[in-house]
Amino acid sequence: GQSLEQPSEVTAVEGAIVQINCTYQTSGFYGLSWYQQHDGGAPTFLSYNALDGLEETGRFSSFLSRSDSYGYLLLQELQMKDSASYFCAVSYNTDKLIFGTGTRLQVFP
Amino acid sequence: AAGVIQSPRHLIKEKRETATLKCYPIPRHDTVYWYQQGPGQDPQFLISFYEKMQSDKGSIPDRFSAQQFSDYHSELNMSSLELGDSALYFCASSRKSPSEQYFGPGTRLTVT
């Protein structure tokens, strides 16, 4: 089957670090992507891991472990504007993305 | 930089009516995707086109159809609308990889 699991909600304060985990059960898997979506807005691409390890893009980093079918998004130096939903998504050898259930991040002052 | 354009941004239709949603991908992007997102849900893949040919199909009802035209814009046609079709419909485009997709602002469809 194709399912991706994420925590439904995470809360943190400004300046903190938060990690959003994603576990997947799938085959024919190409890589793991992360998207950010503000309420009423469109999903925005954040990062993509095709290989095991850590990818860093500014305050955001993403990690993948294929052997553990697991990945995470790490957000550092949290800002109020980071309050949004974060989706992991997997891609296959077809033209489709399967999204996880999404994690709602709330950042408090 | 150019982004994905969708029109209309908002659409209100009655049950059993027909709706057409339009999408203009980012120039030189070769693949277009359509997604449906209900309130509090994750985006659900509907259909995709690579170089104007249908490349993949997801959970798209038979009442829906889509195509991509010679100028690369795409249209999603929805007939016999039902209340449950009320959702945000996103179009996305990518170049060479489905992993990095760029989404349009979406069309909010309300069926009454």
Short mmCIF file of N, CA and C in Angstrom, two decimals, chain A residues 30-31 33 35 37 40-45 47-48 87 91-92 94-102, chain B residues 31 33 35 37 41-43 45 48 50 55-57 88 90 97-105 108:
data_model
loop_
_atom_site.label_atom_id
_atom_site.label_comp_id
_atom_site.label_asym_id
_atom_site.label_seq_id
_atom_site.Cartn_x
_atom_site.Cartn_y
_atom_site.Cartn_z
N TYR A 30 10.81 6.77 -5.30
CA TYR A 30 11.90 7.57 -5.86
C TYR A 30 12.56 8.44 -4.82
N GLY A 31 11.74 9.13 -4.03
CA GLY A 31 12.30 10.06 -3.06
C GLY A 31 11.21 10.70 -2.24
N SER A 33 9.66 14.23 -0.64
CA SER A 33 9.59 15.68 -0.76
C SER A 33 8.85 16.27 0.43
N TYR A 35 6.51 19.80 1.53
CA TYR A 35 5.79 20.97 1.08
C TYR A 35 5.22 21.71 2.28
N GLN A 37 2.25 24.54 3.43
CA GLN A 37 0.99 25.13 2.97
C GLN A 37 0.38 25.98 4.07
N GLY A 40 -5.45 28.32 3.31
CA GLY A 40 -6.01 28.95 2.13
C GLY A 40 -5.03 29.14 0.99
N GLY A 41 -3.77 28.76 1.21
CA GLY A 41 -2.76 28.95 0.17
C GLY A 41 -2.43 27.67 -0.56
N ALA A 42 -1.48 27.77 -1.46
CA ALA A 42 -1.06 26.63 -2.25
C ALA A 42 0.12 25.93 -1.60
N PRO A 43 0.28 24.63 -1.80
CA PRO A 43 1.50 23.96 -1.32
C PRO A 43 2.72 24.56 -1.99
N THR A 44 3.77 24.73 -1.20
CA THR A 44 5.03 25.30 -1.71
C THR A 44 6.14 24.29 -1.47
N PHE A 45 6.89 23.98 -2.51
CA PHE A 45 7.98 23.02 -2.40
C PHE A 45 9.06 23.53 -1.46
N SER A 47 11.77 20.94 -0.05
CA SER A 47 13.00 20.17 -0.24
C SER A 47 12.66 18.78 -0.78
N TYR A 48 13.71 18.09 -1.23
CA TYR A 48 13.56 16.77 -1.79
C TYR A 48 14.80 15.94 -1.45
N PHE A 87 3.60 18.97 4.66
CA PHE A 87 3.28 17.67 4.09
C PHE A 87 4.55 17.00 3.59
N SER A 91 7.30 10.30 -4.36
CA SER A 91 7.15 10.21 -5.80
C SER A 91 7.64 8.85 -6.26
N TYR A 92 7.07 8.41 -7.35
CA TYR A 92 7.37 7.10 -7.90
C TYR A 92 7.93 7.25 -9.30
N THR A 94 6.35 7.28 -11.75
CA THR A 94 5.23 7.76 -12.55
C THR A 94 5.05 9.23 -12.22
N ASP A 95 4.19 9.88 -12.93
CA ASP A 95 4.00 11.32 -12.72
C ASP A 95 2.94 11.56 -11.66
N LYS A 96 3.29 11.27 -10.44
CA LYS A 96 2.32 11.46 -9.36
C LYS A 96 3.05 11.66 -8.05
N LEU A 97 2.48 12.48 -7.20
CA LEU A 97 2.95 12.65 -5.83
C LEU A 97 1.85 12.17 -4.90
N ILE A 98 2.22 11.37 -3.91
CA ILE A 98 1.29 10.97 -2.88
C ILE A 98 1.65 11.75 -1.62
N PHE A 99 0.70 12.50 -1.09
CA PHE A 99 0.94 13.35 0.07
C PHE A 99 0.62 12.62 1.36
N GLY A 100 1.36 12.97 2.40
CA GLY A 100 1.04 12.51 3.74
C GLY A 100 -0.16 13.26 4.27
N THR A 101 -0.54 12.92 5.48
CA THR A 101 -1.74 13.50 6.09
C THR A 101 -1.53 14.94 6.55
N GLY A 102 -0.29 15.37 6.62
CA GLY A 102 0.00 16.75 6.98
C GLY A 102 0.17 16.97 8.47
N THR B 31 5.36 18.95 -17.49
CA THR B 31 4.32 18.11 -16.88
C THR B 31 3.35 18.97 -16.07
N TYR B 33 -0.06 18.72 -13.42
CA TYR B 33 -0.78 17.85 -12.49
C TYR B 33 -2.02 18.57 -11.99
N TYR B 35 -4.79 18.38 -8.67
CA TYR B 35 -5.05 17.84 -7.34
C TYR B 35 -6.36 18.42 -6.82
N GLN B 37 -8.26 19.14 -3.07
CA GLN B 37 -8.01 19.20 -1.64
C GLN B 37 -9.26 19.63 -0.90
N GLN B 41 -7.85 18.31 4.54
CA GLN B 41 -7.33 17.09 3.91
C GLN B 41 -6.01 17.38 3.20
N ASP B 42 -5.31 16.31 2.85
CA ASP B 42 -4.11 16.49 2.02
C ASP B 42 -4.53 16.53 0.55
N PRO B 43 -3.71 17.09 -0.31
CA PRO B 43 -4.04 17.12 -1.73
C PRO B 43 -4.11 15.71 -2.30
N PHE B 45 -4.16 13.45 -5.67
CA PHE B 45 -3.79 13.49 -7.08
C PHE B 45 -4.97 13.04 -7.95
N SER B 48 -2.41 13.65 -14.51
CA SER B 48 -1.25 14.41 -14.96
C SER B 48 -1.06 14.26 -16.47
N TYR B 50 2.07 14.74 -19.47
CA TYR B 50 3.45 14.99 -19.84
C TYR B 50 3.49 15.29 -21.33
N SER B 55 -0.36 11.14 -18.55
CA SER B 55 0.74 10.32 -18.10
C SER B 55 0.39 9.48 -16.88
N ASP B 56 -0.54 9.93 -16.08
CA ASP B 56 -0.93 9.16 -14.91
C ASP B 56 -2.33 9.59 -14.47
N LYS B 57 -2.97 8.69 -13.78
CA LYS B 57 -4.34 8.95 -13.35
C LYS B 57 -4.49 8.48 -11.92
N LEU B 88 -10.84 22.72 -2.93
CA LEU B 88 -9.83 23.49 -3.63
C LEU B 88 -9.21 22.60 -4.69
N PHE B 90 -6.10 22.33 -7.22
CA PHE B 90 -4.78 22.89 -7.55
C PHE B 90 -4.26 22.27 -8.83
N SER B 97 10.92 16.30 -13.20
CA SER B 97 10.76 15.46 -12.01
C SER B 97 9.46 15.76 -11.31
N PRO B 98 8.69 14.71 -10.94
CA PRO B 98 7.45 14.96 -10.20
C PRO B 98 7.70 15.32 -8.74
N SER B 99 8.94 15.21 -8.29
CA SER B 99 9.22 15.45 -6.88
C SER B 99 9.21 16.93 -6.52
N GLU B 100 9.50 17.78 -7.47
CA GLU B 100 9.55 19.22 -7.25
C GLU B 100 8.49 19.87 -8.11
N GLN B 101 7.34 20.06 -7.53
CA GLN B 101 6.21 20.62 -8.27
C GLN B 101 5.91 22.03 -7.77
N TYR B 102 5.46 22.85 -8.68
CA TYR B 102 5.10 24.22 -8.37
C TYR B 102 3.60 24.38 -8.57
N PHE B 103 2.97 24.77 -7.49
CA PHE B 103 1.51 24.81 -7.46
C PHE B 103 0.98 26.20 -7.80
N GLY B 104 -0.16 26.19 -8.48
CA GLY B 104 -0.88 27.43 -8.69
C GLY B 104 -1.66 27.80 -7.44
N PRO B 105 -2.32 28.96 -7.45
CA PRO B 105 -3.04 29.44 -6.26
C PRO B 105 -4.31 28.66 -5.97
N ARG B 108 -11.15 27.64 -5.90
CA ARG B 108 -12.07 27.16 -4.85
C ARG B 108 -13.43 26.95 -5.48
#
